[in-house]
Amino acid sequence: MIERPETAVPSIAQRNLEGYVGFANLPNQVYRKSVKRGFEFTLMVVGESGLGKSTLINSLFLTDLYSKDYPGPSQRIKKTVQVEQSKVLIKEGGVQLTLTIVDTPGFGDAVDNSNCWQPVINYIDSKCEDFLNAESRVNRRSMPDNRVHCCLYFIAPSGHGLKPLDIEFMKRLHDKVNVIPLIAKADTLTPEECQLFKKQIMKEIQEHKIKIYEFPDTEDDEDNKLIRKIKEKMPLAVVGSNVVIEVNGKKVRGRQYPWGVAEVENGEHCDFTVLRNMLIRTHMQDLKDVTNNFHYENYRSKKLAAVTCNGVDTTKTKGQLTKSPLAQMEEERREHVMKMKKMEAEMEQVFDMKVKEKKQKLKDSEAELERRHEQMKRNLEAQYKELEEKRRVFEDEKVNWEAQQRILEQQKLDASKTMEKNKKKGKIF
Amino acid sequence: MAANEVDVFAHEEKRNLELGGHVGFDSLPDQLVSKSVAQGFCFNILCVGETGIGKSTLMNTLFNTTFENEEASHYQSEVQLRPQTYDLQESNVNLKLTVVHTVGFGDQINKGQSYKPILDYIDAQFERYLEEELKIKRALFNCHDTRIHICLYFIAPTGHSLKSLDLVTMKKLDSKVNIIPVIAKADTVSKSELDKLKIKIMSELVSNGVQIYQFPTEDEAVAEINTSMNTHLPFAVVGSVEDVQVGNKMVKARLYPWGSVQVENENHCDFVKLREMLLRVNMEDLREQTHARHYELYRRCKLEEMGFKDTGPDSQSFSLQETYEAKRKEFLVDLQRKEEEMRQMFVNKVKETEAELKDKEKELHERFEQLKRMHQEEKKNLEEKRRELEEEMNAFNRRKVAAETLMGQALQGCSQPFKKDKDKKN
């Protein structure tokens, strides 16, 4: 069931050892270290008041978790659903277990039970969040694991099937925590009634696609046979008792009735032993592993995806979930840089074009200007030339005329001189 | 969602309770162990030492098998690391063993950078693990752990102490990996020389502040053996895969004319001690130290480098969400700023060029005006000259007319006397 990891290392070869090397001792080392560390387990019990939750806990752990000094939550009247946790340290065979029992008094007791599962969900999420924060710190020290490893859900022994509240609760919690449904106070059902009841419950669970905790298959066929047997008995019908009674010389836990004693640990009377074996003796570690590898990872990836992708289009998140949020940001940064480069190039292009246009216009203006200037110059020059010509003609005329005048003047002078002469001469007459 | 505002009533004290019978959770360690065995174990060994010092042989001897390894030449231009992974099985325990050899270590003339490829390789494995750990969707329990759990540093048996390359390298690596120094080819060192050498080496390590791996002594089950082993460091080892007949047994040994050095004879060398410590007693501790100490240190440094902090300026501790959100905000602000900058730069450029072009336009305009003025001047000049000419011409014409009139009169006068004369004569 646990897949062999793929490796990037090129050569993996099977090697046969020719003698005793010694690493077969490794499991023992692991054993010793785990005993030294101690173990933690958080068990949550959910169900209406009076279904025998506290009694079952006491029976399971053979101790007075709930006693006169520390009364169970049923003894108290609650107006709203609350979540109560009790931590106890128990030791057995050198093994220390820190057991946290989380109770939910008031669950299902109100008239209107809408959302009575919300405090439970909130509690589970807050423990996951605590662990996430502790795991994500820069300085990590010890990370106490207070996550809920298992939730026992108590079903009232009506004999008819699940109540809407049962279905609603399990549907909302099956992907947050390992849910194990139990039939409480099973000593009110005859074996046949119990069988029918179980069948009905399992049918409804399948109909509503509720994922209850599944026992993993092992490689060992013997174990698998046992597991299959347990699976057929689901949901387990349990009876609990705080009282030890003597039956046939033996001291047993049981419930004394006028008609007999319902023994808690008698496999024919109820499935209590199956529950205890499964919960404590064989699958406690697996419950923790499934919580850690599955439910917690689910919570974590949802949380981190929300942080990374807030405000971003979530339709393209498929590939992004394989990265860390930081790698995610790096990629976004790179995308952004590329986008900016493109934008920059475009703007450059537009800008260059506009500049070229303007420069061209200027050039044209200048050319036009030059041209006009040339034209005007030529015009002026032509006019100058014309004027020059006119002047020259005029000058010529003037010079000619003046020359003529001088001749005439001379003639006149000569003529008047002659006249004078003539006059002198003429006067003689 | 009020995840943090849950009304939780917690009994503060953790009570110790007595059990009224056998509950059965003492099987928890067994459950854990059987799960681990089913999953299989990973172990990664890094062998650092000069070419030919006996690294491959020792690995073969340790694991009673022949790992393929081509002999390295002395002519590598730089140190390279060659990892090889093998699936081993003993009883029901599956071990994925990765052996990394340093090829070319100590062969270069300038060994100043020799440690670097080793350091980079170790960091790269940490980085790989960290990357997986930080992913949004991750599979840590499936991930093949390639982080180096133990570095066997091979010290040459020549000389009387550590070489400076040894000190430099070990000093660089001691905060990154568990180091166990071993004296290689110990069959070239006599017993008394060996004792002196061991003392010298250990004191040099101490005086240079090199932290080598100490076998743990807190667990009572192994405290005694570990404490005694700690005093035998560094282990003087001999490796051999050849079987030699000694007495009536076949043992692994090296055959010399003067005798055979038996690998598993504790009087001959510390091979057995090394195997005991490395594989049979402290393998899990080595793995744990790598994860809890060396990896955490690397992670802490890396995260601090990336700007992550556990507490804010008012020493309130951050939740993961806050940290990431803060980073993301910072990141978005940064992106926006860059965009703004670019736009601004463009706007400036446009303004500049516009101004330039405008200046050019003005210049042109001025030139145009100037030319126009010049032209006007010229035109005026021309007009002046024309007017002058006109005037002169008019004046001349007037003279001409006046002169002609006079001449006309004079002619008349002149012609009269002439006429008289003419008449007289007649």
PDB file of N, CA and C in Angstrom, chain B residues 335-413:
ATOM      1  N   LEU B 335       6.700  44.164  -7.300  1.00  0.00           N
ATOM      2  CA  LEU B 335       6.384  44.057  -8.721  1.00  0.00           C
ATOM      3  C   LEU B 335       5.747  45.339  -9.229  1.00  0.00           C
ATOM      4  N   GLN B 336       4.791  45.832  -8.425  1.00  0.00           N
ATOM      5  CA  GLN B 336       4.104  47.037  -8.837  1.00  0.00           C
ATOM      6  C   GLN B 336       5.073  48.204  -8.963  1.00  0.00           C
ATOM      7  N   ARG B 337       5.967  48.257  -7.976  1.00  0.00           N
ATOM      8  CA  ARG B 337       6.941  49.348  -7.974  1.00  0.00           C
ATOM      9  C   ARG B 337       7.774  49.289  -9.236  1.00  0.00           C
ATOM     10  N   LYS B 338       8.202  48.073  -9.590  1.00  0.00           N
ATOM     11  CA  LYS B 338       9.030  47.920 -10.780  1.00  0.00           C
ATOM     12  C   LYS B 338       8.273  48.409 -12.014  1.00  0.00           C
ATOM     13  N   GLU B 339       6.994  48.037 -12.060  1.00  0.00           N
ATOM     14  CA  GLU B 339       6.188  48.450 -13.196  1.00  0.00           C
ATOM     15  C   GLU B 339       6.112  49.969 -13.255  1.00  0.00           C
ATOM     16  N   GLU B 340       5.817  50.573 -12.103  1.00  0.00           N
ATOM     17  CA  GLU B 340       5.729  52.025 -12.013  1.00  0.00           C
ATOM     18  C   GLU B 340       7.011  52.670 -12.481  1.00  0.00           C
ATOM     19  N   GLU B 341       8.123  52.116 -11.977  1.00  0.00           N
ATOM     20  CA  GLU B 341       9.430  52.662 -12.337  1.00  0.00           C
ATOM     21  C   GLU B 341       9.586  52.676 -13.842  1.00  0.00           C
ATOM     22  N   MET B 342       9.253  51.558 -14.451  1.00  0.00           N
ATOM     23  CA  MET B 342       9.455  51.460 -15.884  1.00  0.00           C
ATOM     24  C   MET B 342       8.601  52.484 -16.606  1.00  0.00           C
ATOM     25  N   ARG B 343       7.328  52.549 -16.169  1.00  0.00           N
ATOM     26  CA  ARG B 343       6.454  53.525 -16.807  1.00  0.00           C
ATOM     27  C   ARG B 343       7.004  54.921 -16.654  1.00  0.00           C
ATOM     28  N   GLN B 344       7.432  55.245 -15.423  1.00  0.00           N
ATOM     29  CA  GLN B 344       7.958  56.560 -15.137  1.00  0.00           C
ATOM     30  C   GLN B 344       9.141  56.854 -16.050  1.00  0.00           C
ATOM     31  N   MET B 345      10.026  55.864 -16.153  1.00  0.00           N
ATOM     32  CA  MET B 345      11.204  56.054 -16.980  1.00  0.00           C
ATOM     33  C   MET B 345      10.791  56.388 -18.395  1.00  0.00           C
ATOM     34  N   PHE B 346       9.770  55.691 -18.861  1.00  0.00           N
ATOM     35  CA  PHE B 346       9.290  55.935 -20.210  1.00  0.00           C
ATOM     36  C   PHE B 346       8.723  57.331 -20.354  1.00  0.00           C
ATOM     37  N   VAL B 347       7.892  57.690 -19.381  1.00  0.00           N
ATOM     38  CA  VAL B 347       7.300  59.026 -19.428  1.00  0.00           C
ATOM     39  C   VAL B 347       8.400  60.065 -19.504  1.00  0.00           C
ATOM     40  N   ASN B 348       9.445  59.868 -18.679  1.00  0.00           N
ATOM     41  CA  ASN B 348      10.560  60.818 -18.694  1.00  0.00           C
ATOM     42  C   ASN B 348      11.216  60.871 -20.055  1.00  0.00           C
ATOM     43  N   LYS B 349      11.444  59.671 -20.590  1.00  0.00           N
ATOM     44  CA  LYS B 349      12.108  59.613 -21.899  1.00  0.00           C
ATOM     45  C   LYS B 349      11.290  60.373 -22.934  1.00  0.00           C
ATOM     46  N   VAL B 350       9.977  60.106 -22.892  1.00  0.00           N
ATOM     47  CA  VAL B 350       9.109  60.781 -23.860  1.00  0.00           C
ATOM     48  C   VAL B 350       9.207  62.294 -23.688  1.00  0.00           C
ATOM     49  N   LYS B 351       9.152  62.718 -22.431  1.00  0.00           N
ATOM     50  CA  LYS B 351       9.206  64.164 -22.185  1.00  0.00           C
ATOM     51  C   LYS B 351      10.482  64.762 -22.734  1.00  0.00           C
ATOM     52  N   GLU B 352      11.585  64.087 -22.418  1.00  0.00           N
ATOM     53  CA  GLU B 352      12.899  64.554 -22.880  1.00  0.00           C
ATOM     54  C   GLU B 352      12.910  64.719 -24.386  1.00  0.00           C
ATOM     55  N   THR B 353      12.512  63.631 -25.049  1.00  0.00           N
ATOM     56  CA  THR B 353      12.579  63.671 -26.507  1.00  0.00           C
ATOM     57  C   THR B 353      11.663  64.741 -27.066  1.00  0.00           C
ATOM     58  N   GLU B 354      10.494  64.854 -26.464  1.00  0.00           N
ATOM     59  CA  GLU B 354       9.579  65.903 -26.903  1.00  0.00           C
ATOM     60  C   GLU B 354      10.244  67.264 -26.787  1.00  0.00           C
ATOM     61  N   ALA B 355      10.882  67.487 -25.633  1.00  0.00           N
ATOM     62  CA  ALA B 355      11.546  68.783 -25.418  1.00  0.00           C
ATOM     63  C   ALA B 355      12.605  69.008 -26.479  1.00  0.00           C
ATOM     64  N   GLU B 356      13.398  67.959 -26.707  1.00  0.00           N
ATOM     65  CA  GLU B 356      14.442  68.061 -27.729  1.00  0.00           C
ATOM     66  C   GLU B 356      13.847  68.470 -29.066  1.00  0.00           C
ATOM     67  N   LEU B 357      12.835  67.721 -29.446  1.00  0.00           N
ATOM     68  CA  LEU B 357      12.233  67.979 -30.750  1.00  0.00           C
ATOM     69  C   LEU B 357      11.653  69.386 -30.805  1.00  0.00           C
ATOM     70  N   LYS B 358      11.054  69.786 -29.680  1.00  0.00           N
ATOM     71  CA  LYS B 358      10.481  71.120 -29.665  1.00  0.00           C
ATOM     72  C   LYS B 358      11.568  72.153 -29.878  1.00  0.00           C
ATOM     73  N   ASP B 359      12.695  71.964 -29.183  1.00  0.00           N
ATOM     74  CA  ASP B 359      13.809  72.894 -29.358  1.00  0.00           C
ATOM     75  C   ASP B 359      14.205  72.981 -30.810  1.00  0.00           C
ATOM     76  N   LYS B 360      14.334  71.791 -31.412  1.00  0.00           N
ATOM     77  CA  LYS B 360      14.725  71.774 -32.826  1.00  0.00           C
ATOM     78  C   LYS B 360      13.727  72.559 -33.656  1.00  0.00           C
ATOM     79  N   GLU B 361      12.452  72.343 -33.335  1.00  0.00           N
ATOM     80  CA  GLU B 361      11.406  73.041 -34.075  1.00  0.00           C
ATOM     81  C   GLU B 361      11.565  74.549 -33.935  1.00  0.00           C
ATOM     82  N   LYS B 362      11.812  74.950 -32.665  1.00  0.00           N
ATOM     83  CA  LYS B 362      11.958  76.378 -32.416  1.00  0.00           C
ATOM     84  C   LYS B 362      13.122  76.948 -33.207  1.00  0.00           C
ATOM     85  N   GLU B 363      14.223  76.197 -33.153  1.00  0.00           N
ATOM     86  CA  GLU B 363      15.415  76.602 -33.889  1.00  0.00           C
ATOM     87  C   GLU B 363      15.074  76.849 -35.348  1.00  0.00           C
ATOM     88  N   LEU B 364      14.419  75.850 -35.893  1.00  0.00           N
ATOM     89  CA  LEU B 364      14.047  75.928 -37.305  1.00  0.00           C
ATOM     90  C   LEU B 364      13.191  77.155 -37.559  1.00  0.00           C
ATOM     91  N   HIS B 365      12.236  77.334 -36.670  1.00  0.00           N
ATOM     92  CA  HIS B 365      11.338  78.461 -36.780  1.00  0.00           C
ATOM     93  C   HIS B 365      12.104  79.769 -36.777  1.00  0.00           C
ATOM     94  N   GLU B 366      13.036  79.870 -35.822  1.00  0.00           N
ATOM     95  CA  GLU B 366      13.857  81.074 -35.720  1.00  0.00           C
ATOM     96  C   GLU B 366      14.627  81.309 -37.004  1.00  0.00           C
ATOM     97  N   ARG B 367      15.210  80.219 -37.471  1.00  0.00           N
ATOM     98  CA  ARG B 367      16.002  80.357 -38.694  1.00  0.00           C
ATOM     99  C   ARG B 367      15.128  80.880 -39.808  1.00  0.00           C
ATOM    100  N   PHE B 368      13.939  80.309 -39.830  1.00  0.00           N
ATOM    101  CA  PHE B 368      12.971  80.735 -40.827  1.00  0.00           C
ATOM    102  C   PHE B 368      12.681  82.213 -40.685  1.00  0.00           C
ATOM    103  N   GLU B 369      12.443  82.630 -39.462  1.00  0.00           N
ATOM    104  CA  GLU B 369      12.176  84.047 -39.215  1.00  0.00           C
ATOM    105  C   GLU B 369      13.347  84.907 -39.666  1.00  0.00           C
ATOM    106  N   GLN B 370      14.545  84.423 -39.291  1.00  0.00           N
ATOM    107  CA  GLN B 370      15.732  85.185 -39.639  1.00  0.00           C
ATOM    108  C   GLN B 370      15.825  85.363 -41.145  1.00  0.00           C
ATOM    109  N   LEU B 371      15.653  84.252 -41.821  1.00  0.00           N
ATOM    110  CA  LEU B 371      15.719  84.311 -43.282  1.00  0.00           C
ATOM    111  C   LEU B 371      14.666  85.271 -43.826  1.00  0.00           C
ATOM    112  N   LYS B 372      13.501  85.189 -43.232  1.00  0.00           N
ATOM    113  CA  LYS B 372      12.436  86.074 -43.677  1.00  0.00           C
ATOM    114  C   LYS B 372      12.853  87.531 -43.528  1.00  0.00           C
ATOM    115  N   ARG B 373      13.428  87.816 -42.338  1.00  0.00           N
ATOM    116  CA  ARG B 373      13.852  89.187 -42.097  1.00  0.00           C
ATOM    117  C   ARG B 373      14.892  89.619 -43.109  1.00  0.00           C
ATOM    118  N   MET B 374      15.846  88.719 -43.305  1.00  0.00           N
ATOM    119  CA  MET B 374      16.903  89.027 -44.275  1.00  0.00           C
ATOM    120  C   MET B 374      16.283  89.365 -45.615  1.00  0.00           C
ATOM    121  N   HIS B 375      15.355  88.500 -45.937  1.00  0.00           N
ATOM    122  CA  HIS B 375      14.690  88.668 -47.226  1.00  0.00           C
ATOM    123  C   HIS B 375      13.972  90.004 -47.301  1.00  0.00           C
ATOM    124  N   GLN B 376      13.319  90.329 -46.209  1.00  0.00           N
ATOM    125  CA  GLN B 376      12.618  91.614 -46.182  1.00  0.00           C
ATOM    126  C   GLN B 376      13.589  92.767 -46.384  1.00  0.00           C
ATOM    127  N   GLU B 377      14.707  92.666 -45.667  1.00  0.00           N
ATOM    128  CA  GLU B 377      15.735  93.699 -45.785  1.00  0.00           C
ATOM    129  C   GLU B 377      16.144  93.868 -47.239  1.00  0.00           C
ATOM    130  N   GLU B 378      16.462  92.738 -47.825  1.00  0.00           N
ATOM    131  CA  GLU B 378      16.901  92.766 -49.209  1.00  0.00           C
ATOM    132  C   GLU B 378      15.839  93.409 -50.080  1.00  0.00           C
ATOM    133  N   LYS B 379      14.632  93.002 -49.840  1.00  0.00           N
ATOM    134  CA  LYS B 379      13.553  93.559 -50.638  1.00  0.00           C
ATOM    135  C   LYS B 379      13.491  95.064 -50.468  1.00  0.00           C
ATOM    136  N   LYS B 380      13.612  95.491 -49.224  1.00  0.00           N
ATOM    137  CA  LYS B 380      13.591  96.920 -48.972  1.00  0.00           C
ATOM    138  C   LYS B 380      14.697  97.615 -49.750  1.00  0.00           C
ATOM    139  N   ASN B 381      15.882  97.023 -49.616  1.00  0.00           N
ATOM    140  CA  ASN B 381      17.012  97.582 -50.369  1.00  0.00           C
ATOM    141  C   ASN B 381      16.667  97.740 -51.821  1.00  0.00           C
ATOM    142  N   LEU B 382      16.163  96.658 -52.330  1.00  0.00           N
ATOM    143  CA  LEU B 382      15.815  96.649 -53.746  1.00  0.00           C
ATOM    144  C   LEU B 382      14.837  97.770 -54.053  1.00  0.00           C
ATOM    145  N   GLU B 383      13.840  97.873 -53.232  1.00  0.00           N
ATOM    146  CA  GLU B 383      12.826  98.905 -53.434  1.00  0.00           C
ATOM    147  C   GLU B 383      13.462 100.284 -53.425  1.00  0.00           C
ATOM    148  N   GLU B 384      14.349 100.509 -52.450  1.00  0.00           N
ATOM    149  CA  GLU B 384      15.096 101.763 -52.337  1.00  0.00           C
ATOM    150  C   GLU B 384      15.769 102.084 -53.652  1.00  0.00           C
ATOM    151  N   LYS B 385      16.552 101.090 -54.065  1.00  0.00           N
ATOM    152  CA  LYS B 385      17.315 101.286 -55.288  1.00  0.00           C
ATOM    153  C   LYS B 385      16.382 101.598 -56.441  1.00  0.00           C
ATOM    154  N   ARG B 386      15.324 100.893 -56.476  1.00  0.00           N
ATOM    155  CA  ARG B 386      14.370 101.104 -57.564  1.00  0.00           C
ATOM    156  C   ARG B 386      13.824 102.520 -57.513  1.00  0.00           C
ATOM    157  N   ARG B 387      13.478 102.902 -56.319  1.00  0.00           N
ATOM    158  CA  ARG B 387      12.959 104.252 -56.167  1.00  0.00           C
ATOM    159  C   ARG B 387      13.988 105.270 -56.615  1.00  0.00           C
ATOM    160  N   GLU B 388      15.200 105.080 -56.169  1.00  0.00           N
ATOM    161  CA  GLU B 388      16.287 105.967 -56.569  1.00  0.00           C
ATOM    162  C   GLU B 388      16.320 106.091 -58.076  1.00  0.00           C
ATOM    163  N   LEU B 389      16.356 104.903 -58.689  1.00  0.00           N
ATOM    164  CA  LEU B 389      16.422 104.896 -60.135  1.00  0.00           C
ATOM    165  C   LEU B 389      15.257 105.650 -60.740  1.00  0.00           C
ATOM    166  N   GLU B 390      14.106 105.389 -60.207  1.00  0.00           N
ATOM    167  CA  GLU B 390      12.908 106.074 -60.680  1.00  0.00           C
ATOM    168  C   GLU B 390      13.100 107.591 -60.620  1.00  0.00           C
ATOM    169  N   GLU B 391      13.542 108.008 -59.431  1.00  0.00           N
ATOM    170  CA  GLU B 391      13.759 109.439 -59.223  1.00  0.00           C
ATOM    171  C   GLU B 391      14.734 109.984 -60.232  1.00  0.00           C
ATOM    172  N   GLU B 392      15.870 109.316 -60.347  1.00  0.00           N
ATOM    173  CA  GLU B 392      16.879 109.779 -61.296  1.00  0.00           C
ATOM    174  C   GLU B 392      16.278 109.875 -62.675  1.00  0.00           C
ATOM    175  N   MET B 393      15.570 108.835 -63.004  1.00  0.00           N
ATOM    176  CA  MET B 393      14.969 108.828 -64.335  1.00  0.00           C
ATOM    177  C   MET B 393      14.009 109.986 -64.504  1.00  0.00           C
ATOM    178  N   ASN B 394      13.233 110.215 -63.489  1.00  0.00           N
ATOM    179  CA  ASN B 394      12.295 111.342 -63.552  1.00  0.00           C
ATOM    180  C   ASN B 394      13.049 112.658 -63.695  1.00  0.00           C
ATOM    181  N   ALA B 395      14.094 112.753 -62.865  1.00  0.00           N
ATOM    182  CA  ALA B 395      14.871 113.998 -62.904  1.00  0.00           C
ATOM    183  C   ALA B 395      15.455 114.191 -64.300  1.00  0.00           C
ATOM    184  N   PHE B 396      15.984 113.135 -64.785  1.00  0.00           N
ATOM    185  CA  PHE B 396      16.573 113.163 -66.116  1.00  0.00           C
ATOM    186  C   PHE B 396      15.530 113.542 -67.164  1.00  0.00           C
ATOM    187  N   ASN B 397      14.401 112.928 -67.047  1.00  0.00           N
ATOM    188  CA  ASN B 397      13.326 113.241 -67.997  1.00  0.00           C
ATOM    189  C   ASN B 397      12.951 114.711 -67.906  1.00  0.00           C
ATOM    190  N   ARG B 398      12.870 115.198 -66.733  1.00  0.00           N
ATOM    191  CA  ARG B 398      12.538 116.600 -66.553  1.00  0.00           C
ATOM    192  C   ARG B 398      13.588 117.450 -67.224  1.00  0.00           C
ATOM    193  N   ARG B 399      14.854 117.134 -66.992  1.00  0.00           N
ATOM    194  CA  ARG B 399      15.956 117.856 -67.635  1.00  0.00           C
ATOM    195  C   ARG B 399      15.812 117.795 -69.132  1.00  0.00           C
ATOM    196  N   LYS B 400      15.551 116.608 -69.557  1.00  0.00           N
ATOM    197  CA  LYS B 400      15.419 116.409 -70.987  1.00  0.00           C
ATOM    198  C   LYS B 400      14.326 117.303 -71.547  1.00  0.00           C
ATOM    199  N   VAL B 401      13.193 117.253 -70.911  1.00  0.00           N
ATOM    200  CA  VAL B 401      12.062 118.078 -71.364  1.00  0.00           C
ATOM    201  C   VAL B 401      12.441 119.548 -71.320  1.00  0.00           C
ATOM    202  N   ALA B 402      13.028 119.942 -70.185  1.00  0.00           N
ATOM    203  CA  ALA B 402      13.404 121.356 -70.044  1.00  0.00           C
ATOM    204  C   ALA B 402      14.383 121.733 -71.135  1.00  0.00           C
ATOM    205  N   ALA B 403      15.370 120.906 -71.302  1.00  0.00           N
ATOM    206  CA  ALA B 403      16.392 121.205 -72.300  1.00  0.00           C
ATOM    207  C   ALA B 403      15.784 121.279 -73.689  1.00  0.00           C
ATOM    208  N   GLU B 404      14.874 120.403 -73.959  1.00  0.00           N
ATOM    209  CA  GLU B 404      14.250 120.388 -75.291  1.00  0.00           C
ATOM    210  C   GLU B 404      13.405 121.632 -75.508  1.00  0.00           C
ATOM    211  N   THR B 405      12.704 121.991 -74.423  1.00  0.00           N
ATOM    212  CA  THR B 405      11.907 123.219 -74.541  1.00  0.00           C
ATOM    213  C   THR B 405      12.833 124.400 -74.817  1.00  0.00           C
ATOM    214  N   LEU B 406      13.873 124.523 -74.022  1.00  0.00           N
ATOM    215  CA  LEU B 406      14.840 125.580 -74.213  1.00  0.00           C
ATOM    216  C   LEU B 406      15.383 125.546 -75.610  1.00  0.00           C
ATOM    217  N   MET B 407      15.779 124.439 -76.004  1.00  0.00           N
ATOM    218  CA  MET B 407      16.355 124.290 -77.313  1.00  0.00           C
ATOM    219  C   MET B 407      15.347 124.705 -78.393  1.00  0.00           C
ATOM    220  N   GLY B 408      14.148 124.305 -78.126  1.00  0.00           N
ATOM    221  CA  GLY B 408      13.104 124.681 -79.066  1.00  0.00           C
ATOM    222  C   GLY B 408      13.048 126.221 -79.188  1.00  0.00           C
ATOM    223  N   GLN B 409      13.001 126.878 -78.054  1.00  0.00           N
ATOM    224  CA  GLN B 409      12.975 128.330 -77.997  1.00  0.00           C
ATOM    225  C   GLN B 409      14.208 128.893 -78.638  1.00  0.00           C
ATOM    226  N   ALA B 410      15.307 128.390 -78.204  1.00  0.00           N
ATOM    227  CA  ALA B 410      16.569 128.910 -78.717  1.00  0.00           C
ATOM    228  C   ALA B 410      16.611 128.760 -80.238  1.00  0.00           C
ATOM    229  N   LEU B 411      16.178 127.669 -80.642  1.00  0.00           N
ATOM    230  CA  LEU B 411      16.176 127.394 -82.069  1.00  0.00           C
ATOM    231  C   LEU B 411      15.304 128.432 -82.790  1.00  0.00           C
ATOM    232  N   GLN B 412      14.219 128.650 -82.227  1.00  0.00           N
ATOM    233  CA  GLN B 412      13.325 129.643 -82.804  1.00  0.00           C
ATOM    234  C   GLN B 412      14.014 130.999 -82.872  1.00  0.00           C
ATOM    235  N   GLY B 413      14.607 131.390 -81.784  1.00  0.00           N
ATOM    236  CA  GLY B 413      15.328 132.647 -81.719  1.00  0.00           C
ATOM    237  C   GLY B 413      16.483 132.651 -82.712  1.00  0.00           C
TER     238      GLY B 413
END
